[in-house]
Tab-separated table of C-alpha atoms and ligand atoms in Angstrom:
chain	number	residue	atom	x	y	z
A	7	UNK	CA	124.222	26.622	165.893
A	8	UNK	CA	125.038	29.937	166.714
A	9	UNK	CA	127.576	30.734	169.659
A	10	UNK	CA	130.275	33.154	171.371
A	11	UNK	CA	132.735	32.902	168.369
A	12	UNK	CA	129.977	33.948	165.966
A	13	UNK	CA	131.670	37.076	164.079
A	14	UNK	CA	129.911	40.226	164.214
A	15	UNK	CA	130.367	43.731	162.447
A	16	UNK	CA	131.584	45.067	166.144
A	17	UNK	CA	134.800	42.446	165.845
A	18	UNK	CA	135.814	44.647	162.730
A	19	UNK	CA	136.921	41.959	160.618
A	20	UNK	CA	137.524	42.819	156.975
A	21	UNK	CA	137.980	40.785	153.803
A	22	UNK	CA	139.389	41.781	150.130
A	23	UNK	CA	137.118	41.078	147.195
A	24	UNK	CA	140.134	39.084	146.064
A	25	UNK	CA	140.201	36.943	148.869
A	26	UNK	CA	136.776	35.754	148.794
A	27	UNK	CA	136.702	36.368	145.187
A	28	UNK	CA	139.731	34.137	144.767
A	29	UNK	CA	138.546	31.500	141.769
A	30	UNK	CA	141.201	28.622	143.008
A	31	UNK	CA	143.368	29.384	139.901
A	32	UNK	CA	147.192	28.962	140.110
A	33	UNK	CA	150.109	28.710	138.083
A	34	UNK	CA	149.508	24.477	137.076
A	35	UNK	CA	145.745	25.312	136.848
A	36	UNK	CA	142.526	27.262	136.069
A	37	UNK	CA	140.096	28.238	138.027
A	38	UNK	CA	137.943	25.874	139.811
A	39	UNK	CA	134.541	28.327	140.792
A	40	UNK	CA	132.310	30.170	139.055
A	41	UNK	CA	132.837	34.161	139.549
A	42	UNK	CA	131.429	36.097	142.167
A	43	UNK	CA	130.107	39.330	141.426
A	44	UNK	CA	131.657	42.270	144.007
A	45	UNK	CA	127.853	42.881	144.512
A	46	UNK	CA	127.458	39.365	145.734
A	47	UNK	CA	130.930	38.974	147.500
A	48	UNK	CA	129.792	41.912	149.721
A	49	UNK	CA	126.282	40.292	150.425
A	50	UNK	CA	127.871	37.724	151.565
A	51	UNK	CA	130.350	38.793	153.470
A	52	UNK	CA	127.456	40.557	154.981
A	53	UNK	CA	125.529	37.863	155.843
A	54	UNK	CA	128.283	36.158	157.447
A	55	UNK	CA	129.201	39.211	160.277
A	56	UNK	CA	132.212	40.896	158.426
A	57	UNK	CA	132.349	44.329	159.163
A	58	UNK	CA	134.233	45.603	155.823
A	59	UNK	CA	135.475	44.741	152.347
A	60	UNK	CA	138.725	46.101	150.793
A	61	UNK	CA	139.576	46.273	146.987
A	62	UNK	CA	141.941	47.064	144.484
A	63	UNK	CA	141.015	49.577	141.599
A	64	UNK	CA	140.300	46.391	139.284
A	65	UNK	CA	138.882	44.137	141.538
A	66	UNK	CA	135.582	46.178	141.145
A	67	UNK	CA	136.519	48.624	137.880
A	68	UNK	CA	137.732	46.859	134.930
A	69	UNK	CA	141.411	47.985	134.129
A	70	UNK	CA	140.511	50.435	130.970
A	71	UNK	CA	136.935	51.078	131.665
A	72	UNK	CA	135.581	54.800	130.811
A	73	UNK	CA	134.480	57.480	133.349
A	74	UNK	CA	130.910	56.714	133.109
A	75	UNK	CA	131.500	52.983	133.375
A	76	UNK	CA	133.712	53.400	135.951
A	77	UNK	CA	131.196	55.935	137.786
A	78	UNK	CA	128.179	53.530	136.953
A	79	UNK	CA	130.420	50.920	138.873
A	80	UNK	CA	131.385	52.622	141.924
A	81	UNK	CA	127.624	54.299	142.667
A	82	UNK	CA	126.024	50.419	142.426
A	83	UNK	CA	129.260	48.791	144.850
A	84	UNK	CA	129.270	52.150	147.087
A	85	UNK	CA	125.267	51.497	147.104
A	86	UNK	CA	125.666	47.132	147.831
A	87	UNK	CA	127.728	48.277	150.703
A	88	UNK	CA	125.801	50.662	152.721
A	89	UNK	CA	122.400	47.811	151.973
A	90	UNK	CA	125.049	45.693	153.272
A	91	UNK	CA	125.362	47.739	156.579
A	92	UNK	CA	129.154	47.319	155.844
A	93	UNK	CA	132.291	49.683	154.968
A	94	UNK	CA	135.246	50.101	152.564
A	95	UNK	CA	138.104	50.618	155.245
A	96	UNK	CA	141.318	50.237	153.203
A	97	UNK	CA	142.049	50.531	149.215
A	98	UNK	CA	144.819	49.301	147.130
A	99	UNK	CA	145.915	49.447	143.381
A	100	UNK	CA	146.535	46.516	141.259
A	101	UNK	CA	150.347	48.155	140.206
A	102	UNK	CA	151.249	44.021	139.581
A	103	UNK	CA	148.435	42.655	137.012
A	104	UNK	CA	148.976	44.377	133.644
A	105	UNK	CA	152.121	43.421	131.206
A	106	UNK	CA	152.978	47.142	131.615
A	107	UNK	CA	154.265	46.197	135.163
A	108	UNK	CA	156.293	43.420	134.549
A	109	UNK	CA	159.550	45.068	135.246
A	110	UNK	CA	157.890	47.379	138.438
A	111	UNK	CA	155.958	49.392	138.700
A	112	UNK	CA	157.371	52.080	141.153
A	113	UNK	CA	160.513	50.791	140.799
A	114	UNK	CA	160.874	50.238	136.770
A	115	UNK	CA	164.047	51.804	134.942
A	116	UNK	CA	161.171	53.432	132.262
A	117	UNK	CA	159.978	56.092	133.551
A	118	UNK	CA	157.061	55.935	131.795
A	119	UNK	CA	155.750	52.847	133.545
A	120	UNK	CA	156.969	54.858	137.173
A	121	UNK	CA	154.275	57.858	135.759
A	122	UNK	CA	151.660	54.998	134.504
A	123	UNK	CA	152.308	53.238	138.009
A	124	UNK	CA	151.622	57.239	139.722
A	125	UNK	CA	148.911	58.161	137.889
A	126	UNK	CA	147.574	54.131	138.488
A	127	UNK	CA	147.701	54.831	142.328
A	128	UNK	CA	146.285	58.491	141.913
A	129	UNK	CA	142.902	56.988	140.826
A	130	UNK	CA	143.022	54.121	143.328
A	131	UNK	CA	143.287	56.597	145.904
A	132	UNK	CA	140.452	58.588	144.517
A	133	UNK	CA	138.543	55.660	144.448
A	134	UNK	CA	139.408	54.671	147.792
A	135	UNK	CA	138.151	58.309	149.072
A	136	UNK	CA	134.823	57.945	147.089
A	137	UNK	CA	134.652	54.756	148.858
A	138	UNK	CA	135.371	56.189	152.502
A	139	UNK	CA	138.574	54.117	152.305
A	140	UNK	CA	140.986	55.577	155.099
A	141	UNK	CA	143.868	53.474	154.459
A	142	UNK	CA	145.529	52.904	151.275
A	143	UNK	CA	147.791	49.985	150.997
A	144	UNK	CA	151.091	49.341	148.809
A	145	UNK	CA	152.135	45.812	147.848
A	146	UNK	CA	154.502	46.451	145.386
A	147	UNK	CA	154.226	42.514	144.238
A	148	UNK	CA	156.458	43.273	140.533
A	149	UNK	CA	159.015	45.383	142.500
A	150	UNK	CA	161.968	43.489	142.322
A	151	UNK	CA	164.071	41.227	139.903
A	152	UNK	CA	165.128	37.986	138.653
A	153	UNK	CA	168.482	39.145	138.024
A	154	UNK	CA	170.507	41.767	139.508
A	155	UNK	CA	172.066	42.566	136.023
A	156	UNK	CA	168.804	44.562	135.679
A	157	UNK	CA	169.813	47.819	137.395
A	158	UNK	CA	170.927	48.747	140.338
A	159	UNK	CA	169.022	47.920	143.474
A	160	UNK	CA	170.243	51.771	144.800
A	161	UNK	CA	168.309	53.356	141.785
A	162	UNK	CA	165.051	51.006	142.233
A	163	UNK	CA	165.064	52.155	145.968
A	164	UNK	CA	165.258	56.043	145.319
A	165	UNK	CA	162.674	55.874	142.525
A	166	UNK	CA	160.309	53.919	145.154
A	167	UNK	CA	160.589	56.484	147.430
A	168	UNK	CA	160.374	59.263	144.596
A	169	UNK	CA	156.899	57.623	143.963
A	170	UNK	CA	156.030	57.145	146.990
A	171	UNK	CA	157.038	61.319	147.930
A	172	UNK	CA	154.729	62.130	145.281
A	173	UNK	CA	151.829	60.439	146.467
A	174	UNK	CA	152.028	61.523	149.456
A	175	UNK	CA	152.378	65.314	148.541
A	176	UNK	CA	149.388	64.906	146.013
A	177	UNK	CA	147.141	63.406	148.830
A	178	UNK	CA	147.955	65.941	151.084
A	179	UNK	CA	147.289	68.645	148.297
A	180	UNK	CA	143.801	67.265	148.011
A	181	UNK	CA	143.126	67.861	152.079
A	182	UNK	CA	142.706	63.784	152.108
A	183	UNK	CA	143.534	62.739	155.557
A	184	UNK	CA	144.739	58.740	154.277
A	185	UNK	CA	147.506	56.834	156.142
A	186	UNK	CA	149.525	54.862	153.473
A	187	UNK	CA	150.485	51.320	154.474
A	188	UNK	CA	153.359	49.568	152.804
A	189	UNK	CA	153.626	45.598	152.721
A	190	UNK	CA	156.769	43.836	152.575
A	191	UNK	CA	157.264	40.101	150.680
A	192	UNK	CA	160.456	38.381	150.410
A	193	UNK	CA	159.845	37.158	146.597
A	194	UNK	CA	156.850	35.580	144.669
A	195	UNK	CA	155.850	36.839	141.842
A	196	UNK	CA	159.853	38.504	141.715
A	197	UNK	CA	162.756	36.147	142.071
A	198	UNK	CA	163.528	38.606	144.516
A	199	UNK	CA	161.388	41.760	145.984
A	200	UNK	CA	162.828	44.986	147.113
A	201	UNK	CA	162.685	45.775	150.317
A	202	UNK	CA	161.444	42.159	151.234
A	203	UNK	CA	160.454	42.142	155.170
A	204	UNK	CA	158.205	44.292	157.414
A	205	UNK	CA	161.483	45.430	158.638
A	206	UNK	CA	163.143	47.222	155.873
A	207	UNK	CA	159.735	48.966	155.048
A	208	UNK	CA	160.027	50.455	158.726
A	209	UNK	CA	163.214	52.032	158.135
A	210	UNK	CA	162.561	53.215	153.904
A	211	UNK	CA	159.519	55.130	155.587
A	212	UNK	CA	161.997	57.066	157.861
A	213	UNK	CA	163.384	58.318	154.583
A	214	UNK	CA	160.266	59.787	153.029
A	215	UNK	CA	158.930	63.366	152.352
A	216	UNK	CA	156.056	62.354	154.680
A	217	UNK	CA	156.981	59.442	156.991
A	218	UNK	CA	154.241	60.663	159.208
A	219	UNK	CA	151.768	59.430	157.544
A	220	UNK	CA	153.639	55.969	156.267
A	221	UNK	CA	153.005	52.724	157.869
A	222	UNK	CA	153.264	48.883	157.497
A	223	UNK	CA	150.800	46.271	156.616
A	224	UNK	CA	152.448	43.179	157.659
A	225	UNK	CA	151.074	39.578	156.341
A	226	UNK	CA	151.868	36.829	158.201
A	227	UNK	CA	152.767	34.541	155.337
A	228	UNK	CA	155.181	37.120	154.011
A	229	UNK	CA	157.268	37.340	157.431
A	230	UNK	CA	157.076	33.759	157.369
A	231	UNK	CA	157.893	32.684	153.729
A	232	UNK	CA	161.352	34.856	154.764
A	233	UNK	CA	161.503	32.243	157.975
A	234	UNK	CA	161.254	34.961	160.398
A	235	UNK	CA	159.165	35.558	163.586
A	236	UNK	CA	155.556	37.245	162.471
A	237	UNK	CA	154.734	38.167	166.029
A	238	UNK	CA	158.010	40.264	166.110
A	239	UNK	CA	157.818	42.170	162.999
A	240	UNK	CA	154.120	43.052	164.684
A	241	UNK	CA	155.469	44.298	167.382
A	242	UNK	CA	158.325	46.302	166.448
A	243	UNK	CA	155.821	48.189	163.810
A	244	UNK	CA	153.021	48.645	166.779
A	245	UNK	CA	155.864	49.532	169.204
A	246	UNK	CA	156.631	52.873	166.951
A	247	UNK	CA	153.511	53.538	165.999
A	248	UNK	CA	153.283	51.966	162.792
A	249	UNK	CA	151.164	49.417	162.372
A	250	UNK	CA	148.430	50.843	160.358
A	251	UNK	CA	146.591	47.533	158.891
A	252	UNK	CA	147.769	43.930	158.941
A	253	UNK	CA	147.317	40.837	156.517
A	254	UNK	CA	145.992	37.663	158.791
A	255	UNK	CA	146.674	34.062	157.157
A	256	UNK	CA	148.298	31.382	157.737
A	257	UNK	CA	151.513	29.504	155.908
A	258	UNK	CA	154.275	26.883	156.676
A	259	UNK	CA	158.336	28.395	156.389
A	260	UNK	CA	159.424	27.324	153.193
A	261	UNK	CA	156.530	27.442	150.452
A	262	UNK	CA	155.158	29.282	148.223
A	263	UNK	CA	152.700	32.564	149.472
A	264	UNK	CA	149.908	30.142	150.454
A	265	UNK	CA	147.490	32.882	151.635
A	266	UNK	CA	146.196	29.855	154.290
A	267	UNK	CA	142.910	30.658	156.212
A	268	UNK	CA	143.938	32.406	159.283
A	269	UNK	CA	145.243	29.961	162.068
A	270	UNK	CA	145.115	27.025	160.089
A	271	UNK	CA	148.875	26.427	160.509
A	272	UNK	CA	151.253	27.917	163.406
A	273	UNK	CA	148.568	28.020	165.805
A	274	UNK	CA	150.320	28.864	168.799
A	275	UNK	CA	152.254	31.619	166.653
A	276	UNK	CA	148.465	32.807	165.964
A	277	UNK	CA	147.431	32.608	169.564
A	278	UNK	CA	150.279	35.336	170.642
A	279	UNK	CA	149.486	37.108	167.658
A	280	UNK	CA	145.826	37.520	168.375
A	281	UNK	CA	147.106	37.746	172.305
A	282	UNK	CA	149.070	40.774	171.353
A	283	UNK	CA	146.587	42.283	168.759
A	284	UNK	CA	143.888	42.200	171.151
A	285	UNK	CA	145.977	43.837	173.951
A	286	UNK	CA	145.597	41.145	176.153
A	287	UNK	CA	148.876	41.082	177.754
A	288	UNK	CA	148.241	44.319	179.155
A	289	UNK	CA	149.174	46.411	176.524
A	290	UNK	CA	146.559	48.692	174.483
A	291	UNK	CA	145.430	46.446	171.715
A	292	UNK	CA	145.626	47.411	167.894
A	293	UNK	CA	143.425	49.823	166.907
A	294	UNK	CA	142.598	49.066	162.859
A	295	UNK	CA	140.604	46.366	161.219
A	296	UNK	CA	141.288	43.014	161.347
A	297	UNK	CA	141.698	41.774	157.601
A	298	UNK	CA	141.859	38.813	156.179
A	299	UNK	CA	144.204	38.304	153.309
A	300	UNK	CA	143.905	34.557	152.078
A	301	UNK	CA	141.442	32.441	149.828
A	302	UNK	CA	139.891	29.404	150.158
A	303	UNK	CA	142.078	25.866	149.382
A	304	UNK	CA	141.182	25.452	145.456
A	305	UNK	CA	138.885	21.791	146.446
A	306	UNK	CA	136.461	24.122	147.662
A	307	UNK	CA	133.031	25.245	145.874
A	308	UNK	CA	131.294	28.424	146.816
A	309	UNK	CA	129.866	27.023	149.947
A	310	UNK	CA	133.572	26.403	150.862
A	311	UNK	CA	134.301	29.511	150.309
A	312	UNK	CA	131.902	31.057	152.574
A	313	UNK	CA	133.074	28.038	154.973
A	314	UNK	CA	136.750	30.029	154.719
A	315	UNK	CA	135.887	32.719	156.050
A	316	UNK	CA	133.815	32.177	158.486
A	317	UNK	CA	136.613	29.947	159.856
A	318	UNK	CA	139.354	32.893	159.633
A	319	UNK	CA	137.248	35.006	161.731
A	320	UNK	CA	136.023	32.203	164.594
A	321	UNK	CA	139.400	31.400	164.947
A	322	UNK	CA	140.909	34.832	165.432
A	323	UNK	CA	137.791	34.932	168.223
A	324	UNK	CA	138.517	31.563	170.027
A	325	UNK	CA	142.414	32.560	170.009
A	326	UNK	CA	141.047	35.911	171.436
A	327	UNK	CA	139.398	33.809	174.155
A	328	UNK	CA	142.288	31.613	174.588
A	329	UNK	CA	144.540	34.679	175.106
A	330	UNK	CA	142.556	36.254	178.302
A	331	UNK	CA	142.253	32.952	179.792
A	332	UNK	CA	145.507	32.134	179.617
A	333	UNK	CA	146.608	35.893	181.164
A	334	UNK	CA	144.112	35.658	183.407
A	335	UNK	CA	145.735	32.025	184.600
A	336	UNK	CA	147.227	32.474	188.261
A	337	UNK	CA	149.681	29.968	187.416
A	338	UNK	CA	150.589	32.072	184.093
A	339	UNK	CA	150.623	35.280	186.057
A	340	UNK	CA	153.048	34.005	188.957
A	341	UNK	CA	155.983	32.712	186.881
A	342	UNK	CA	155.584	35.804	184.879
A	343	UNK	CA	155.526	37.701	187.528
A	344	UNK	CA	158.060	35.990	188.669
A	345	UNK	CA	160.310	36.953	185.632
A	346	UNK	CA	159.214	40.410	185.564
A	347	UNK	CA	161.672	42.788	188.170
A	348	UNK	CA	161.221	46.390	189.080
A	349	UNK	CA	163.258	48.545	186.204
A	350	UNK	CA	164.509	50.613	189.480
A	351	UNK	CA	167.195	51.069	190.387
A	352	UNK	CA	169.095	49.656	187.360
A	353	UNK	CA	167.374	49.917	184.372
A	354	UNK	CA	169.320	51.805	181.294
A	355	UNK	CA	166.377	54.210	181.310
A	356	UNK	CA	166.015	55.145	185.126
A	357	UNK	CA	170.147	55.288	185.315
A	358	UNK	CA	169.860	57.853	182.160
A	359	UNK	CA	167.080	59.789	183.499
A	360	UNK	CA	169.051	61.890	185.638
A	361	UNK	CA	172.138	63.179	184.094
A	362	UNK	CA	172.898	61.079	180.937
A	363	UNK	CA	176.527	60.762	181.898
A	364	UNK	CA	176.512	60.668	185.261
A	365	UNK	CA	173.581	57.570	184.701
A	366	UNK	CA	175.881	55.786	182.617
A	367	UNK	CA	179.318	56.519	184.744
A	368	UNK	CA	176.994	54.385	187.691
A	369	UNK	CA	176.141	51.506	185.066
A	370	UNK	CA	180.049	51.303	184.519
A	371	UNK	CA	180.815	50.692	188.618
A	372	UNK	CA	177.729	48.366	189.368
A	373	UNK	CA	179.002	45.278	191.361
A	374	UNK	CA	176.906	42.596	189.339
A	375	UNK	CA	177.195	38.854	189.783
A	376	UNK	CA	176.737	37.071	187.030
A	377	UNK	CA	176.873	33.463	188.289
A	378	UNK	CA	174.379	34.251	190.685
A	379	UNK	CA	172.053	36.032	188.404
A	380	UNK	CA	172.549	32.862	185.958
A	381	UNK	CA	171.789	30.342	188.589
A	382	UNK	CA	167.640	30.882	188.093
A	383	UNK	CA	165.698	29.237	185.899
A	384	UNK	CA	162.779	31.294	183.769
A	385	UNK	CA	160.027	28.293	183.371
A	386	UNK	CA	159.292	28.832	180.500
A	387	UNK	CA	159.402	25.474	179.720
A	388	UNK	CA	156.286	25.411	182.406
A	389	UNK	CA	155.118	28.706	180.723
A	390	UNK	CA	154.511	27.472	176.893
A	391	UNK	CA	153.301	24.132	178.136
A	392	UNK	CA	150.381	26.276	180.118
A	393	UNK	CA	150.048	28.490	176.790
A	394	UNK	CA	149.715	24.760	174.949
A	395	UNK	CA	147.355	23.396	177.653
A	396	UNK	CA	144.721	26.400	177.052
A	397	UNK	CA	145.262	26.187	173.088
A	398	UNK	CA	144.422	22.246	173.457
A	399	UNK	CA	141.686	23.398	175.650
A	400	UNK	CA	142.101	21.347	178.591
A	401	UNK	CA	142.647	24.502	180.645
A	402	UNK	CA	140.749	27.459	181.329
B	512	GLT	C1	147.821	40.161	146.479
B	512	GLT	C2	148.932	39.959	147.459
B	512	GLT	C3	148.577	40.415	148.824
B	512	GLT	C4	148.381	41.889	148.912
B	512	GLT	C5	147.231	42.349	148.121
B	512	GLT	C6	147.183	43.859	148.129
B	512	GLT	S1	147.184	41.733	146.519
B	512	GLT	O1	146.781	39.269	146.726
B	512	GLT	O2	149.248	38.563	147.488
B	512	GLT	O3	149.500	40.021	149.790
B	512	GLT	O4	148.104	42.217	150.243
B	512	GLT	O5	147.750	44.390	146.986
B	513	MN	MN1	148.753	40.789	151.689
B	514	MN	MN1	150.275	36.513	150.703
């Protein structure tokens, strides 16, 4: 029975071929469903409201296919796509798959593999642009090590971002305007990954050739494998201007990358995830797709499957519909209203506008009273139980 959380190509959701294409196979076991085609992973996708489909290189083109294979390939998926009124938004290259990688790829001591890994991503991107792709995305999944005898973590960095430099001068060189969008995972397949949180991919983009046109694609279960606070990591990459795709899912601190369908765990982290995604708390929302990066539990058939994502995307709607009730809540608005006081007069920012010194010499002689200002309470305690209320839908 159709209703208001039906998805729809206008809600902009995207899915990878490898997410619905996921087979249920894992380390203790082999795959559980038959293979999809990518012609009939977009038809579906299609048929169930998803707006666009994402790939790796060999998700569609076998790794070591020739140029007319590989062109036969691309014409018949570029052709499935536009029959399936949908879109290729974002590429990525499989730099993880292949036994050359299993030392790095960007970050291997052999030089040879960093070139392989180069000229790897310069055809991914060139697929990506055949495909319309505007965003190219970098998990560097064998970038890391099992033991630190290996080499030092200092070289692995610099020849990442010597990679990376290249890439970007190349696709600039070609007149491609791409935004490159670099995901951060704590460890899994590597005992340990570089640059392992959404974090220190913020700051390694400040050192690029080209940080301009660097991003992040956080995942949720990535942030939260690491035990840290999704929603934050979110923010601080949409607060600069950074937050150029994003990997929805679901996962519980402590395991293994589950790659859950989105919601199905942390829902209240979800619900201020969509809340702030959607702009609902005032703020302008996030511009890109929404993408789901996840699979379908490995009990499931292909009718599961299909069941998996539709359930990703209904949830990121109801939690969407959850969100502007709950800011639209009087109750919600007064106490945070109530907790929300004019920045003037002493705000850092208004103090500094003036004269910088002069703004912080007045900081310095402020009579403030701390017990006084301590004596209120926030409610938040009221706050989250109001958030909980609308999540368990007996308000709103
Ligand atoms: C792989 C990984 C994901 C990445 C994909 C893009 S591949 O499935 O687990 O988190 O986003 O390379
Ligand atoms: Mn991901
Ligand atoms: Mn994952």
């Amino acid at each position: 029975m159709p209703d208001a959380f039906d998805p729809s190509p206008s809600d902009r959701f995207t899915f990878g071929l490898w997410t619905v294409g996921n087979r249920g196979a894992d380390p203790f076991g082999l795959p559980v469903r038959p293979a999809m085609t990518p012609l009939q992973l977009v038809q579906g996708l299609g048929r169930i409201g998803a707006w666009g489909v994402n790939l790796h290189d060999n998700d569609l083109v076998p790794f070591g296919a020739t140029a007319p294979e590989r062109d036969r390939i691309v014409t018949e998926f570029a052709r499935a796509v536009a029959d399936a009124g949908m879109c290729v938004p974002m590429a990525t290259t499989n730099l993880f798959s292949h036994p050359v990688f299993r030392d790095g790829a960007f970050t291997s001591s052999d030089p040879r593999v960093r070139a392989f890994a180069v000229q790897k991503a310069m055809q991914g991107i060139e697929l990506g642009v055949e495909l319309g792709a505007r965003t190219i995305v970098f998990w560097g999944g064998r970038e890391g090590a099992e033991t630190d005898a290996c080499r030092d973590p200092r070289d692995a960095i610099a020849w990442y971002r010597e990679c990376l430099n290249v890439l970007c001068h190349w696709t600039r060189s070609q007149g491609w305007d791409l935004r490159f969008a670099l995901e951060a995972k704590p460890n899994e397949p590597r005992g340990d990954i570089y640059l392992p949180t959404t974090g220190h991919m913020l700051h390694f983009i400040q050192t690029l050739d080209h940080p301009q046109m660097c991003g992040v694609n956080p995942e949720v279960a990535h942030e939260t494998m690491a035990g840290l606070n999704f929603l934050h990591a979110v923010a601080q990459a949409m607060e600069c201007g950074k937050l150029f795709h994003v990997d929805l899912n679901a996962q519980r601190i402590g395991k293994f990358d589950q790659d859950l369908r989105f919601g199905s765990e942390d829902l209240k982290g979800a619900f201020f995830l969509v809340r702030m995604l959607e702009g609902c708390s005032g703020r302008p929302a996030y511009e890109g797709p929404r993408h789901f990066d996840a699979h379908a539990y490995r009990t499931e058939d292909p009718d599961g499957v299909w069941d998996f994502a539709r359930g990703c995307m209904r949830t990121y709607k109801v939690l969407a519909a959850k969100a502007r009730a709950f800011d639209a809540d009087p109750e919600v608005r007064a106490i945070i209203a109530g907790n929300a006081f004019a920045d003037e007069p002493l705000g850092c920012a208004a103090m500094l506008s003036a004269t910088q010194g002069a703004g912080a010499s007045r900081i310095r002689a402020l009579a403030l009273d701390p017990d006084s200002i301590a004596a209120r309470g926030h409610r938040y305690e009221r706050l989250d139980q109001l958030a909980m209320e609308h999540l368990m839908g007996v308000r709103g």
